[in-house]
């Protein structure tokens, strides 16, 4: 049966790709994209059904959900890790108030499902860094990470208290040609753009800082697969997902193969500390077992596709 889906934060790096993917799958007329700004040009070109929404406004959110007869709310609106550390107050209001409104709107309107992403940022320095399990200590040290733990715990609370069908993925760094929105894993996008544009890149993380990552098509696949997963098979509500782990030095060789003159320099900044508080690799066996998660892209396949796509965009 066709679902009607509303997406908040829809013109972020992930939303820009997720919205068209949802339109293909569920029908253009069934997807409503929302965001704080006026309709972005990428959505105009694709004729996306778009409305302005500040997620801190519960009445506005409820009105759109009712007017468009929404079944599933995908709540992507969020201030990311690096921007959050520059403005913790803004991150608090958007990430905490916004998610609370999404939860309350889902409960009051009895929507079928609420999906809201978590992140590897939910982990902290006291979490084991290698092969981090799904069920493990989460004591993050960034405002973004704390908001992700809030999302997971409040979502799980509403699930057990009200039977609300909350689902979440702990996204790793997501790599794609689209512009990222102020995260710590953004280097893995800019390195490709800068290699193709200027043949050199200055990285804001140290060369051996490994973090879990995935390519955008896998991010979209994991999101749709979890939304459509059989609820009776889910023992968890929040899941680790990953495809590979990547440090800046790991991309130098593969990029040089395509662009032999490519050079990299390292000037670590405040984002180094954030990255060091996150896992280097995570264990996603719970997602594989409960809803069949399996990524399609490894590092060589992702690198080839990124270079091809960005070359066409320059
Ligand atoms: C960030 O770096 O803030 C995000 C994330 C890992 O959640 N990409």
Coordinates of C-alpha atoms and ligand atoms in Angstrom, one line a residue:
X1 CA 0.0 0.0 0.0
X2 CA 1.2 3.5 -0.8
X3 CA 2.5 5.6 2.1
X4 CA 2.4 9.3 2.4
X5 CA 5.7 10.6 3.8
X6 CA 6.8 14.0 5.1
X7 CA 10.5 14.8 5.4
X8 CA 11.9 17.5 7.6
X9 CA 15.4 19.0 7.0
X10 CA 14.8 17.8 3.4
X11 CA 17.5 19.9 1.6
X12 CA 20.4 18.7 3.7
X13 CA 23.0 16.4 2.2
X14 CA 21.0 13.3 2.8
X15 CA 17.5 14.8 2.2
X16 CA 18.4 16.1 -1.2
X17 CA 19.0 12.5 -2.3
X18 CA 16.4 10.8 -0.1
X19 CA 13.5 12.9 -1.3
X20 CA 13.8 12.0 -5.0
X21 CA 14.4 8.3 -4.0
X22 CA 11.2 8.3 -2.0
X23 CA 9.4 10.0 -4.9
X24 CA 10.5 7.2 -7.2
X25 CA 9.4 4.5 -4.8
X26 CA 6.1 5.9 -3.4
X27 CA 5.0 8.3 -6.1
X28 CA 5.8 11.9 -6.4
X29 CA 2.4 13.0 -5.1
X30 CA 3.0 11.1 -1.8
X31 CA 6.2 12.9 -0.7
X32 CA 6.2 16.2 1.0
X33 CA 9.6 17.9 1.6
X34 CA 10.0 20.6 4.2
X35 CA 12.7 22.9 5.4
X36 CA 13.3 26.3 7.0
X37 CA 14.3 28.1 3.7
X38 CA 12.4 28.8 0.6
X39 CA 12.3 25.9 -2.0
X40 CA 15.9 25.1 -3.0
X41 CA 16.7 25.1 -6.8
X42 CA 17.5 21.3 -6.8
X43 CA 13.9 20.7 -5.7
X44 CA 12.4 23.2 -8.1
X45 CA 14.1 21.3 -11.0
X46 CA 12.7 18.0 -9.8
X47 CA 9.2 19.5 -9.2
X48 CA 9.3 18.4 -5.5
X49 CA 6.2 19.2 -3.4
X50 CA 7.8 21.5 -0.8
X51 CA 6.7 23.5 2.2
X52 CA 8.5 25.7 4.6
X53 CA 8.6 24.4 8.2
X54 CA 10.6 25.4 11.3
X55 CA 10.6 22.1 13.3
X56 CA 10.5 24.2 16.5
X57 CA 6.9 25.1 15.6
X58 CA 4.7 22.2 16.7
X59 CA 1.5 23.8 15.4
X60 CA 3.0 24.4 11.9
X61 CA 4.3 20.8 11.9
X62 CA 0.9 19.3 12.9
X63 CA -0.9 21.4 10.4
X64 CA 1.3 20.1 7.5
X65 CA 1.0 16.5 8.7
X66 CA -2.8 16.7 8.9
X67 CA -3.3 18.7 5.6
X68 CA -1.2 16.2 3.7
X69 CA -2.6 13.1 5.4
X70 CA 0.9 11.8 6.3
X71 CA 1.5 8.2 7.4
X72 CA 5.3 8.4 8.0
X73 CA 7.4 11.3 9.4
X74 CA 11.1 11.3 8.5
X75 CA 12.7 13.8 10.8
X76 CA 16.1 14.7 9.4
X77 CA 16.3 18.3 10.6
X78 CA 19.5 18.7 12.7
X79 CA 22.5 20.9 13.4
X80 CA 25.5 18.6 12.8
X81 CA 28.6 18.0 15.0
X82 CA 31.0 20.8 13.9
X83 CA 28.3 23.5 13.5
X84 CA 26.8 22.4 16.9
X85 CA 30.1 23.0 18.7
X86 CA 30.2 26.5 17.3
X87 CA 26.6 27.2 18.4
X88 CA 25.4 24.8 21.1
X89 CA 22.3 26.9 21.8
X90 CA 21.1 26.7 18.2
X91 CA 21.9 23.0 18.2
X92 CA 19.9 22.5 21.4
X93 CA 16.8 24.3 20.1
X94 CA 16.7 22.6 16.7
X95 CA 17.9 19.2 17.7
X96 CA 16.0 18.8 21.0
X97 CA 12.9 20.9 20.5
X98 CA 12.5 19.8 16.9
X99 CA 12.7 16.1 17.8
X100 CA 10.3 16.5 20.8
X101 CA 7.8 18.1 18.4
X102 CA 8.2 15.3 15.9
X103 CA 7.6 12.8 18.7
X104 CA 4.6 14.6 20.1
X105 CA 3.1 15.2 16.6
X106 CA 3.5 11.5 15.8
X107 CA 1.8 10.5 19.1
X108 CA -1.0 13.0 19.0
X109 CA -1.9 12.4 15.3
X110 CA -1.4 8.7 15.6
X111 CA 1.0 8.5 12.6
X112 CA 2.1 5.1 11.5
X113 CA 5.8 5.6 12.0
X114 CA 8.5 8.1 13.0
X115 CA 12.0 7.7 11.6
X116 CA 14.8 10.0 13.0
X117 CA 18.5 9.4 12.3
X118 CA 21.0 8.9 15.1
X119 CA 24.7 8.9 14.4
X120 CA 28.1 7.5 15.4
X121 CA 28.2 10.8 17.3
X122 CA 25.9 9.1 20.0
X123 CA 29.1 7.3 21.1
X124 CA 31.8 9.0 23.3
X125 CA 35.3 8.6 24.6
X126 CA 34.3 5.9 27.1
X127 CA 32.8 3.7 24.3
X128 CA 35.1 0.9 23.0
X129 CA 36.5 2.4 19.7
X130 CA 37.0 -0.7 17.6
X131 CA 34.1 -2.7 16.3
X132 CA 31.7 -0.9 18.6
X133 CA 28.7 -3.0 19.4
X134 CA 25.1 -1.9 19.0
X135 CA 24.3 -2.1 22.7
X136 CA 27.1 -0.3 24.5
X137 CA 27.8 2.7 26.7
X138 CA 26.8 6.1 25.0
X139 CA 28.3 9.1 26.8
X140 CA 29.0 11.6 24.0
X141 CA 30.9 14.9 24.5
X142 CA 29.3 17.0 21.8
X143 CA 25.9 18.7 21.9
X144 CA 25.1 16.9 18.6
X145 CA 25.9 13.6 20.1
X146 CA 23.9 14.3 23.2
X147 CA 20.9 15.2 21.0
X148 CA 21.3 11.8 19.2
X149 CA 21.2 9.9 22.6
X150 CA 18.1 12.0 23.4
X151 CA 16.5 10.9 20.1
X152 CA 17.3 7.3 20.7
X153 CA 16.1 7.2 24.4
X154 CA 13.0 9.3 23.9
X155 CA 12.1 7.4 20.8
X156 CA 12.4 4.1 22.7
X157 CA 10.5 5.5 25.6
X158 CA 7.6 6.6 23.4
X159 CA 7.7 3.2 21.8
X160 CA 7.3 1.3 25.1
X161 CA 4.9 3.9 26.7
X162 CA 2.6 4.7 23.7
X163 CA 3.4 1.9 21.2
X164 CA 4.8 4.6 18.8
X165 CA 6.7 2.9 15.9
X166 CA 10.0 4.8 16.3
X167 CA 13.0 3.7 14.2
X168 CA 16.5 5.0 13.9
X169 CA 19.9 4.4 12.3
X170 CA 23.2 5.5 13.7
X171 CA 24.5 6.9 10.4
X172 CA 28.3 6.9 10.0
X173 CA 29.9 9.6 7.9
X174 CA 27.9 9.7 4.6
X175 CA 29.9 10.3 1.4
X176 CA 28.3 11.8 -1.7
X177 CA 28.9 14.7 -4.1
X178 CA 26.2 16.8 -2.4
X179 CA 27.5 19.6 -0.1
X180 CA 27.7 18.4 3.5
X181 CA 26.2 20.5 6.3
X182 CA 28.9 21.2 8.9
X183 CA 30.0 17.7 10.1
X184 CA 33.3 16.2 11.3
X185 CA 33.2 13.6 8.5
X186 CA 32.9 16.3 5.7
X187 CA 36.6 15.9 4.8
X188 CA 35.7 12.7 3.0
X189 CA 33.6 14.8 0.5
X190 CA 35.8 17.8 0.2
X191 CA 38.9 15.7 -0.6
X192 CA 37.2 14.6 -3.9
X193 CA 36.1 18.1 -4.8
X194 CA 39.4 19.7 -4.1
X195 CA 41.4 16.9 -5.8
X196 CA 39.4 17.4 -9.0
X197 CA 39.3 21.2 -8.8
X198 CA 42.8 22.1 -7.4
X199 CA 44.7 18.8 -7.3
X200 CA 45.4 19.4 -3.6
X201 CA 43.5 19.2 -0.3
X202 CA 44.3 20.4 3.2
X203 CA 42.6 18.0 5.6
X204 CA 41.2 19.2 9.0
X205 CA 41.8 15.7 10.6
X206 CA 45.1 13.9 11.1
X207 CA 46.1 11.4 8.4
X208 CA 45.3 8.2 10.5
X209 CA 42.0 9.3 12.0
X210 CA 39.7 6.4 11.0
X211 CA 35.9 6.8 11.1
X212 CA 33.0 4.5 10.0
X213 CA 31.6 5.7 6.7
X214 CA 29.2 4.7 3.9
X215 CA 28.4 5.9 0.4
X216 CA 25.1 7.7 -0.2
X217 CA 23.3 4.9 -2.2
X218 CA 23.8 2.7 0.9
X219 CA 22.6 5.4 3.2
X220 CA 19.4 5.7 1.2
X221 CA 19.0 1.9 0.9
X222 CA 19.5 1.4 4.7
X223 CA 16.9 4.1 5.4
X224 CA 14.2 2.7 3.1
X225 CA 14.9 -0.9 4.2
X226 CA 14.5 0.0 7.9
X227 CA 11.3 2.0 7.2
X228 CA 9.9 -1.0 5.4
X229 CA 11.2 -3.6 7.8
X230 CA 8.7 -6.0 9.4
X231 CA 8.0 -4.4 12.8
X232 CA 7.5 -7.8 14.5
X233 CA 11.1 -8.8 13.6
X234 CA 12.7 -5.7 15.3
X235 CA 14.1 -6.2 18.7
X236 CA 15.9 -2.9 18.7
X237 CA 14.7 0.6 17.6
X238 CA 18.2 2.1 16.9
X239 CA 20.8 0.4 14.8
X240 CA 24.5 0.7 13.9
X241 CA 25.1 0.7 10.2
X242 CA 28.4 1.0 8.3
X243 CA 30.0 0.0 5.1
X244 CA 33.8 0.6 5.7
X245 CA 36.1 2.6 7.9
X246 CA 38.2 5.3 6.4
X247 CA 41.1 7.6 7.4
X248 CA 42.3 10.5 5.2
X249 CA 45.5 8.6 4.3
X250 CA 43.4 5.7 2.9
X251 CA 42.1 7.9 0.0
X252 CA 45.4 9.3 -1.1
X253 CA 46.5 6.3 -3.1
X254 CA 43.1 5.7 -4.8
X255 CA 42.8 9.4 -5.7
X256 CA 46.4 9.5 -7.0
X257 CA 45.7 6.6 -9.3
X258 CA 43.2 8.9 -11.1
X259 CA 45.0 12.2 -10.5
X260 CA 48.7 11.5 -10.1
X261 CA 49.6 15.2 -9.2
X262 CA 47.2 15.1 -6.2
X263 CA 48.8 16.3 -2.9
X264 CA 47.4 16.3 0.6
X265 CA 48.4 18.3 3.7
X266 CA 47.1 18.0 7.3
X267 CA 46.1 20.8 9.5
X268 CA 44.0 19.3 12.3
X269 CA 41.5 21.7 14.0
X270 CA 38.8 21.5 16.7
X271 CA 37.2 18.7 14.7
X272 CA 40.1 16.3 15.5
X273 CA 38.9 16.1 19.1
X274 CA 35.4 15.3 18.0
X275 CA 36.6 12.6 15.7
X276 CA 38.8 11.1 18.4
X277 CA 35.7 10.8 20.7
X278 CA 33.9 8.6 18.1
X279 CA 34.5 4.9 17.2
X280 CA 37.0 4.0 14.5
X281 CA 34.8 1.1 13.4
X282 CA 31.4 -0.2 14.3
X283 CA 29.7 -3.6 14.4
X284 CA 26.4 -3.6 12.5
X285 CA 25.5 -7.3 12.9
X286 CA 22.3 -6.4 14.8
X287 CA 21.0 -4.5 11.7
X288 CA 22.1 -7.4 9.5
X289 CA 20.3 -9.9 11.6
X290 CA 17.0 -8.0 12.3
X291 CA 16.3 -6.5 8.9
X292 CA 18.9 -7.8 6.5
X293 CA 21.2 -4.8 6.2
X294 CA 24.1 -5.2 3.7
X295 CA 26.0 -2.4 2.0
X296 CA 26.7 -2.5 -1.7
X297 CA 29.7 -0.1 -1.9
X298 CA 33.3 -0.7 -0.7
X299 CA 36.1 2.0 -0.8
X300 CA 37.2 1.4 -4.5
X301 CA 33.6 1.4 -5.8
X302 CA 32.7 4.5 -3.8
X303 CA 36.0 6.3 -5.0
X304 CA 35.4 5.5 -8.7
X305 CA 31.8 6.7 -8.5
X306 CA 32.6 9.9 -6.6
X307 CA 35.3 10.9 -9.1
X308 CA 33.1 10.2 -12.1
X309 CA 30.1 12.1 -10.7
X310 CA 32.1 15.1 -9.5
X311 CA 34.0 15.3 -12.8
X312 CA 30.7 15.8 -14.5
X313 CA 29.6 18.5 -12.1
X314 CA 32.7 20.7 -12.4
Ligands
LIG1 C1 28.9 14.6 11.4 O1 30.1 14.5 11.1 O2 28.5 15.5 12.2 C2 27.9 13.7 10.7 C3 27.7 12.5 11.5 C4 28.7 11.5 11.6 O3 26.7 12.3 12.1 N1 28.3 13.4 9.4

